[in-house]
């Protein structure tokens, strides 16, 4: 396990731009290390507990969207404090009741060491009841975005797909994405970085908000 501990020894939350702490753990698909996924995008997401209504709805939706994540070269890795055997019982129940096969590994973290390393759980938290975090990790193992929700609010699979696609889009070209951007929508050009460019744009009334059509094929659909 990589450490994000500060000088006092306390664990600090993983921030955007940090190297994602590596770990090795048991999962529903065998032992794995996060570093096994280098070279592809990873969504590492936590859930408060197995056999709970919000988490079940998320896992059903994520499983059904599996092909869309794979089209983005993005692996899903789930984690909670429940035991491996609880995970296995839960995914069997999901299969029986919803006809869905969970196609991604679920990591067991009964000691909460992984959750605390990522800042998913406060150091003094007695349990993981508030844990519903998502980390978007790029092929180099860098955390590029993170989302956090309370235990009572389910995540949006569409937003998870959108964020991955947006991160990949800005990495591929010198553009940024506007509010609500989806693949195929217009993109924005970054702000001017030097005086000459800014002065050359004096005749452009909206020089601070320059759009450009994006002709790239829609991904993840």
PDB file of C-alpha atoms in Angstrom:
ATOM      1  CA  UNK A   1       0.000   0.000   0.000  1.00  0.00           C
ATOM      2  CA  UNK A   2       1.361   3.404  -0.985  1.00  0.00           C
ATOM      3  CA  UNK A   3       1.068   6.030   1.749  1.00  0.00           C
ATOM      4  CA  UNK A   4      -0.437   9.515   1.661  1.00  0.00           C
ATOM      5  CA  UNK A   5       0.396  10.082   5.312  1.00  0.00           C
ATOM      6  CA  UNK A   6       1.547  13.531   6.355  1.00  0.00           C
ATOM      7  CA  UNK A   7       4.445  14.221   8.710  1.00  0.00           C
ATOM      8  CA  UNK A   8       2.258  13.561  11.735  1.00  0.00           C
ATOM      9  CA  UNK A   9       1.378  10.128  10.405  1.00  0.00           C
ATOM     10  CA  UNK A  10      -2.254  11.028   9.696  1.00  0.00           C
ATOM     11  CA  UNK A  11      -3.695   9.877   6.368  1.00  0.00           C
ATOM     12  CA  UNK A  12      -4.625  12.719   3.989  1.00  0.00           C
ATOM     13  CA  UNK A  13      -7.302  12.332   1.299  1.00  0.00           C
ATOM     14  CA  UNK A  14      -6.125  11.522  -2.209  1.00  0.00           C
ATOM     15  CA  UNK A  15      -6.277  14.670  -4.348  1.00  0.00           C
ATOM     16  CA  UNK A  16      -6.607  15.211  -8.075  1.00  0.00           C
ATOM     17  CA  UNK A  17      -3.126  14.867  -9.564  1.00  0.00           C
ATOM     18  CA  UNK A  18      -1.913  12.393  -6.929  1.00  0.00           C
ATOM     19  CA  UNK A  19      -0.640   8.938  -7.772  1.00  0.00           C
ATOM     20  CA  UNK A  20      -3.418   6.535  -6.809  1.00  0.00           C
ATOM     21  CA  UNK A  21      -2.260   4.485  -3.802  1.00  0.00           C
ATOM     22  CA  UNK A  22      -1.536   0.962  -4.939  1.00  0.00           C
ATOM     23  CA  UNK A  23      -2.925  -2.014  -3.043  1.00  0.00           C
ATOM     24  CA  UNK A  24      -3.219  -5.766  -3.316  1.00  0.00           C
ATOM     25  CA  UNK A  25      -6.385  -7.436  -2.069  1.00  0.00           C
ATOM     26  CA  UNK A  26      -8.839 -10.304  -2.469  1.00  0.00           C
ATOM     27  CA  UNK A  27     -11.710  -9.681  -4.853  1.00  0.00           C
ATOM     28  CA  UNK A  28     -14.647 -11.581  -6.307  1.00  0.00           C
ATOM     29  CA  UNK A  29     -12.405 -12.267  -9.318  1.00  0.00           C
ATOM     30  CA  UNK A  30      -9.314 -13.362  -7.419  1.00  0.00           C
ATOM     31  CA  UNK A  31      -6.390 -11.479  -5.925  1.00  0.00           C
ATOM     32  CA  UNK A  32      -5.558  -8.227  -7.717  1.00  0.00           C
ATOM     33  CA  UNK A  33      -3.351  -5.175  -7.492  1.00  0.00           C
ATOM     34  CA  UNK A  34      -4.450  -1.773  -8.692  1.00  0.00           C
ATOM     35  CA  UNK A  35      -1.189  -1.598 -10.630  1.00  0.00           C
ATOM     36  CA  UNK A  36      -2.439  -4.521 -12.749  1.00  0.00           C
ATOM     37  CA  UNK A  37      -4.584  -1.953 -14.575  1.00  0.00           C
ATOM     38  CA  UNK A  38      -1.782   0.339 -15.714  1.00  0.00           C
ATOM     39  CA  UNK A  39      -2.298   1.213 -19.362  1.00  0.00           C
ATOM     40  CA  UNK A  40      -6.053   1.678 -19.067  1.00  0.00           C
ATOM     41  CA  UNK A  41      -8.462   3.942 -17.264  1.00  0.00           C
ATOM     42  CA  UNK A  42      -9.895   2.768 -13.951  1.00  0.00           C
ATOM     43  CA  UNK A  43     -12.956   3.794 -11.996  1.00  0.00           C
ATOM     44  CA  UNK A  44     -12.301   2.803  -8.404  1.00  0.00           C
ATOM     45  CA  UNK A  45     -15.576   3.253  -6.547  1.00  0.00           C
ATOM     46  CA  UNK A  46     -16.657   2.447  -3.028  1.00  0.00           C
ATOM     47  CA  UNK A  47     -20.061   1.543  -1.652  1.00  0.00           C
ATOM     48  CA  UNK A  48     -21.216   1.618   1.985  1.00  0.00           C
ATOM     49  CA  UNK A  49     -22.461  -1.967   2.223  1.00  0.00           C
ATOM     50  CA  UNK A  50     -23.590  -5.038   0.305  1.00  0.00           C
ATOM     51  CA  UNK A  51     -27.300  -5.922   0.214  1.00  0.00           C
ATOM     52  CA  UNK A  52     -28.403  -2.275   0.467  1.00  0.00           C
ATOM     53  CA  UNK A  53     -30.939  -0.682  -1.913  1.00  0.00           C
ATOM     54  CA  UNK A  54     -28.900   2.234  -3.294  1.00  0.00           C
ATOM     55  CA  UNK A  55     -25.778   0.128  -3.808  1.00  0.00           C
ATOM     56  CA  UNK A  56     -27.794  -2.609  -5.511  1.00  0.00           C
ATOM     57  CA  UNK A  57     -29.297  -0.097  -7.956  1.00  0.00           C
ATOM     58  CA  UNK A  58     -25.813   1.195  -8.777  1.00  0.00           C
ATOM     59  CA  UNK A  59     -24.326  -2.245  -9.349  1.00  0.00           C
ATOM     60  CA  UNK A  60     -27.190  -3.301 -11.609  1.00  0.00           C
ATOM     61  CA  UNK A  61     -26.819  -0.116 -13.686  1.00  0.00           C
ATOM     62  CA  UNK A  62     -23.007  -0.310 -13.826  1.00  0.00           C
ATOM     63  CA  UNK A  63     -23.126  -3.951 -14.879  1.00  0.00           C
ATOM     64  CA  UNK A  64     -25.580  -3.171 -17.656  1.00  0.00           C
ATOM     65  CA  UNK A  65     -23.291  -0.364 -18.844  1.00  0.00           C
ATOM     66  CA  UNK A  66     -20.208  -2.601 -18.848  1.00  0.00           C
ATOM     67  CA  UNK A  67     -19.753  -2.562 -22.629  1.00  0.00           C
ATOM     68  CA  UNK A  68     -19.879   1.226 -22.680  1.00  0.00           C
ATOM     69  CA  UNK A  69     -17.064   1.450 -20.142  1.00  0.00           C
ATOM     70  CA  UNK A  70     -15.030  -1.140 -22.039  1.00  0.00           C
ATOM     71  CA  UNK A  71     -15.457   0.933 -25.219  1.00  0.00           C
ATOM     72  CA  UNK A  72     -13.654   3.719 -23.343  1.00  0.00           C
ATOM     73  CA  UNK A  73     -10.863   1.337 -22.267  1.00  0.00           C
ATOM     74  CA  UNK A  74     -12.070   1.863 -18.705  1.00  0.00           C
ATOM     75  CA  UNK A  75     -12.108  -0.857 -16.046  1.00  0.00           C
ATOM     76  CA  UNK A  76     -14.496  -0.821 -13.092  1.00  0.00           C
ATOM     77  CA  UNK A  77     -13.228  -1.822  -9.645  1.00  0.00           C
ATOM     78  CA  UNK A  78     -15.589  -1.731  -6.659  1.00  0.00           C
ATOM     79  CA  UNK A  79     -14.638  -1.790  -2.992  1.00  0.00           C
ATOM     80  CA  UNK A  80     -16.356  -1.968   0.388  1.00  0.00           C
ATOM     81  CA  UNK A  81     -15.587  -3.087   3.919  1.00  0.00           C
ATOM     82  CA  UNK A  82     -17.709  -6.216   3.501  1.00  0.00           C
ATOM     83  CA  UNK A  83     -16.033  -9.614   3.325  1.00  0.00           C
ATOM     84  CA  UNK A  84     -15.373 -11.507   0.129  1.00  0.00           C
ATOM     85  CA  UNK A  85     -18.104 -13.993   1.062  1.00  0.00           C
ATOM     86  CA  UNK A  86     -20.634 -11.206   1.535  1.00  0.00           C
ATOM     87  CA  UNK A  87     -19.693  -9.841  -1.894  1.00  0.00           C
ATOM     88  CA  UNK A  88     -20.171 -13.266  -3.469  1.00  0.00           C
ATOM     89  CA  UNK A  89     -23.561 -13.748  -1.837  1.00  0.00           C
ATOM     90  CA  UNK A  90     -24.692 -10.316  -2.949  1.00  0.00           C
ATOM     91  CA  UNK A  91     -23.678 -10.680  -6.600  1.00  0.00           C
ATOM     92  CA  UNK A  92     -25.414 -14.054  -6.657  1.00  0.00           C
ATOM     93  CA  UNK A  93     -28.597 -12.404  -5.342  1.00  0.00           C
ATOM     94  CA  UNK A  94     -28.269  -9.641  -7.958  1.00  0.00           C
ATOM     95  CA  UNK A  95     -27.970 -12.271 -10.671  1.00  0.00           C
ATOM     96  CA  UNK A  96     -30.987 -14.189  -9.408  1.00  0.00           C
ATOM     97  CA  UNK A  97     -33.267 -11.190  -8.905  1.00  0.00           C
ATOM     98  CA  UNK A  98     -32.220  -8.878 -11.743  1.00  0.00           C
ATOM     99  CA  UNK A  99     -30.748 -11.260 -14.317  1.00  0.00           C
ATOM    100  CA  UNK A 100     -27.509  -9.268 -14.262  1.00  0.00           C
ATOM    101  CA  UNK A 101     -23.978 -10.634 -13.957  1.00  0.00           C
ATOM    102  CA  UNK A 102     -21.629  -8.262 -12.166  1.00  0.00           C
ATOM    103  CA  UNK A 103     -18.702  -8.183 -14.583  1.00  0.00           C
ATOM    104  CA  UNK A 104     -16.161  -6.308 -12.474  1.00  0.00           C
ATOM    105  CA  UNK A 105     -14.219  -7.213  -9.317  1.00  0.00           C
ATOM    106  CA  UNK A 106     -15.392  -6.201  -5.860  1.00  0.00           C
ATOM    107  CA  UNK A 107     -12.542  -5.700  -3.411  1.00  0.00           C
ATOM    108  CA  UNK A 108     -12.907  -6.656   0.240  1.00  0.00           C
ATOM    109  CA  UNK A 109     -11.553  -4.086   2.703  1.00  0.00           C
ATOM    110  CA  UNK A 110     -12.645  -5.272   6.171  1.00  0.00           C
ATOM    111  CA  UNK A 111      -9.810  -3.443   7.905  1.00  0.00           C
ATOM    112  CA  UNK A 112     -10.726  -0.223   6.024  1.00  0.00           C
ATOM    113  CA  UNK A 113      -7.030   0.277   5.227  1.00  0.00           C
ATOM    114  CA  UNK A 114      -7.675   0.921   1.524  1.00  0.00           C
ATOM    115  CA  UNK A 115     -10.638   3.196   2.174  1.00  0.00           C
ATOM    116  CA  UNK A 116      -8.638   5.248   4.646  1.00  0.00           C
ATOM    117  CA  UNK A 117      -5.626   5.434   2.304  1.00  0.00           C
ATOM    118  CA  UNK A 118      -7.869   7.106  -0.269  1.00  0.00           C
ATOM    119  CA  UNK A 119      -9.619   9.326   2.253  1.00  0.00           C
ATOM    120  CA  UNK A 120     -12.911   7.540   1.613  1.00  0.00           C
ATOM    121  CA  UNK A 121     -13.292   7.045   5.354  1.00  0.00           C
ATOM    122  CA  UNK A 122     -12.277   9.497   8.071  1.00  0.00           C
ATOM    123  CA  UNK A 123      -9.503   8.319  10.349  1.00  0.00           C
ATOM    124  CA  UNK A 124     -11.820   8.405  13.357  1.00  0.00           C
ATOM    125  CA  UNK A 125     -14.877   6.923  11.611  1.00  0.00           C
ATOM    126  CA  UNK A 126     -16.237   3.848  13.448  1.00  0.00           C
ATOM    127  CA  UNK A 127     -17.578   2.332  10.216  1.00  0.00           C
ATOM    128  CA  UNK A 128     -17.916   2.998   6.484  1.00  0.00           C
ATOM    129  CA  UNK A 129     -21.516   4.209   6.497  1.00  0.00           C
ATOM    130  CA  UNK A 130     -20.625   7.439   4.667  1.00  0.00           C
ATOM    131  CA  UNK A 131     -18.440   5.790   2.026  1.00  0.00           C
ATOM    132  CA  UNK A 132     -19.624   6.347  -1.597  1.00  0.00           C
ATOM    133  CA  UNK A 133     -16.646   7.751  -3.483  1.00  0.00           C
ATOM    134  CA  UNK A 134     -15.423   7.431  -7.069  1.00  0.00           C
ATOM    135  CA  UNK A 135     -11.848   7.949  -8.269  1.00  0.00           C
ATOM    136  CA  UNK A 136     -11.097   8.362 -11.976  1.00  0.00           C
ATOM    137  CA  UNK A 137      -7.576   7.025 -12.522  1.00  0.00           C
ATOM    138  CA  UNK A 138      -5.732   7.440 -15.822  1.00  0.00           C
ATOM    139  CA  UNK A 139      -3.500   4.856 -17.557  1.00  0.00           C
ATOM    140  CA  UNK A 140      -0.447   6.242 -15.737  1.00  0.00           C
ATOM    141  CA  UNK A 141      -2.054   5.684 -12.343  1.00  0.00           C
ATOM    142  CA  UNK A 142      -2.832   9.362 -11.701  1.00  0.00           C
ATOM    143  CA  UNK A 143      -6.107  10.426 -10.059  1.00  0.00           C
ATOM    144  CA  UNK A 144      -7.721  12.781 -12.562  1.00  0.00           C
ATOM    145  CA  UNK A 145     -11.120  13.367 -10.954  1.00  0.00           C
ATOM    146  CA  UNK A 146     -13.125  12.266  -7.952  1.00  0.00           C
ATOM    147  CA  UNK A 147     -16.778  12.319  -6.960  1.00  0.00           C
ATOM    148  CA  UNK A 148     -18.241  11.832  -3.510  1.00  0.00           C
ATOM    149  CA  UNK A 149     -21.851  11.230  -2.479  1.00  0.00           C
ATOM    150  CA  UNK A 150     -23.572  10.515   0.829  1.00  0.00           C
ATOM    151  CA  UNK A 151     -24.772   6.993   1.510  1.00  0.00           C
ATOM    152  CA  UNK A 152     -28.363   8.004   0.748  1.00  0.00           C
ATOM    153  CA  UNK A 153     -27.750   9.286  -2.823  1.00  0.00           C
ATOM    154  CA  UNK A 154     -26.997   7.010  -5.760  1.00  0.00           C
ATOM    155  CA  UNK A 155     -24.446   7.937  -8.383  1.00  0.00           C
ATOM    156  CA  UNK A 156     -25.252   8.559 -12.039  1.00  0.00           C
ATOM    157  CA  UNK A 157     -23.735   6.018 -14.412  1.00  0.00           C
ATOM    158  CA  UNK A 158     -24.215   8.489 -17.251  1.00  0.00           C
ATOM    159  CA  UNK A 159     -22.134  11.073 -15.382  1.00  0.00           C
ATOM    160  CA  UNK A 160     -19.398   8.530 -14.697  1.00  0.00           C
ATOM    161  CA  UNK A 161     -19.227   7.715 -18.414  1.00  0.00           C
ATOM    162  CA  UNK A 162     -19.314  11.409 -19.309  1.00  0.00           C
ATOM    163  CA  UNK A 163     -16.399  12.274 -17.029  1.00  0.00           C
ATOM    164  CA  UNK A 164     -14.233   9.481 -18.437  1.00  0.00           C
ATOM    165  CA  UNK A 165     -15.017  10.571 -22.005  1.00  0.00           C
ATOM    166  CA  UNK A 166     -14.311  14.230 -21.160  1.00  0.00           C
ATOM    167  CA  UNK A 167     -10.967  13.416 -19.553  1.00  0.00           C
ATOM    168  CA  UNK A 168      -9.971  11.392 -22.593  1.00  0.00           C
ATOM    169  CA  UNK A 169     -11.107  14.159 -24.937  1.00  0.00           C
ATOM    170  CA  UNK A 170      -9.034  16.906 -23.308  1.00  0.00           C
ATOM    171  CA  UNK A 171      -6.021  14.598 -23.187  1.00  0.00           C
ATOM    172  CA  UNK A 172      -6.217  14.013 -26.931  1.00  0.00           C
ATOM    173  CA  UNK A 173      -6.226  17.638 -28.063  1.00  0.00           C
ATOM    174  CA  UNK A 174      -5.672  21.208 -26.872  1.00  0.00           C
ATOM    175  CA  UNK A 175      -9.306  21.745 -25.873  1.00  0.00           C
ATOM    176  CA  UNK A 176     -11.457  21.938 -22.751  1.00  0.00           C
ATOM    177  CA  UNK A 177     -15.069  20.844 -22.313  1.00  0.00           C
ATOM    178  CA  UNK A 178     -18.017  23.084 -21.408  1.00  0.00           C
ATOM    179  CA  UNK A 179     -20.853  22.500 -18.960  1.00  0.00           C
ATOM    180  CA  UNK A 180     -22.713  19.274 -19.636  1.00  0.00           C
ATOM    181  CA  UNK A 181     -20.400  18.282 -22.502  1.00  0.00           C
ATOM    182  CA  UNK A 182     -20.970  14.928 -24.130  1.00  0.00           C
ATOM    183  CA  UNK A 183     -19.011  13.259 -26.924  1.00  0.00           C
ATOM    184  CA  UNK A 184     -19.820  14.981 -30.215  1.00  0.00           C
ATOM    185  CA  UNK A 185     -20.760  18.331 -28.623  1.00  0.00           C
ATOM    186  CA  UNK A 186     -18.809  21.503 -29.339  1.00  0.00           C
ATOM    187  CA  UNK A 187     -15.616  21.902 -27.332  1.00  0.00           C
ATOM    188  CA  UNK A 188     -13.969  25.038 -25.964  1.00  0.00           C
ATOM    189  CA  UNK A 189     -10.540  26.398 -26.775  1.00  0.00           C
ATOM    190  CA  UNK A 190      -8.340  27.119 -23.749  1.00  0.00           C
ATOM    191  CA  UNK A 191      -7.764  30.761 -22.766  1.00  0.00           C
ATOM    192  CA  UNK A 192      -4.941  32.724 -24.347  1.00  0.00           C
ATOM    193  CA  UNK A 193      -1.599  32.202 -22.654  1.00  0.00           C
ATOM    194  CA  UNK A 194       0.339  35.211 -23.925  1.00  0.00           C
ATOM    195  CA  UNK A 195      -0.113  38.928 -24.571  1.00  0.00           C
ATOM    196  CA  UNK A 196       0.279  38.809 -28.351  1.00  0.00           C
ATOM    197  CA  UNK A 197      -2.486  36.251 -28.745  1.00  0.00           C
ATOM    198  CA  UNK A 198      -4.788  38.206 -26.456  1.00  0.00           C
ATOM    199  CA  UNK A 199      -4.206  41.442 -28.387  1.00  0.00           C
ATOM    200  CA  UNK A 200      -4.697  39.712 -31.761  1.00  0.00           C
ATOM    201  CA  UNK A 201      -8.143  38.682 -30.529  1.00  0.00           C
ATOM    202  CA  UNK A 202      -9.188  42.260 -29.778  1.00  0.00           C
ATOM    203  CA  UNK A 203     -11.858  42.110 -32.484  1.00  0.00           C
ATOM    204  CA  UNK A 204     -13.403  38.960 -31.066  1.00  0.00           C
ATOM    205  CA  UNK A 205     -16.257  40.061 -28.820  1.00  0.00           C
ATOM    206  CA  UNK A 206     -16.297  36.709 -27.032  1.00  0.00           C
ATOM    207  CA  UNK A 207     -12.552  36.080 -26.907  1.00  0.00           C
ATOM    208  CA  UNK A 208     -12.892  34.490 -23.458  1.00  0.00           C
ATOM    209  CA  UNK A 209     -15.353  31.802 -24.627  1.00  0.00           C
ATOM    210  CA  UNK A 210     -14.267  30.303 -27.944  1.00  0.00           C
ATOM    211  CA  UNK A 211     -16.114  27.212 -29.144  1.00  0.00           C
ATOM    212  CA  UNK A 212     -15.176  24.753 -31.844  1.00  0.00           C
ATOM    213  CA  UNK A 213     -17.227  21.963 -33.399  1.00  0.00           C
ATOM    214  CA  UNK A 214     -16.056  18.533 -32.323  1.00  0.00           C
ATOM    215  CA  UNK A 215     -16.177  16.061 -35.177  1.00  0.00           C
ATOM    216  CA  UNK A 216     -14.860  13.115 -33.192  1.00  0.00           C
ATOM    217  CA  UNK A 217     -17.026  10.000 -33.237  1.00  0.00           C
ATOM    218  CA  UNK A 218     -19.146   9.624 -30.121  1.00  0.00           C
ATOM    219  CA  UNK A 219     -17.644   7.123 -27.673  1.00  0.00           C
ATOM    220  CA  UNK A 220     -19.278   5.035 -25.021  1.00  0.00           C
ATOM    221  CA  UNK A 221     -22.657   4.816 -26.767  1.00  0.00           C
TER     222      UNK A 221
END
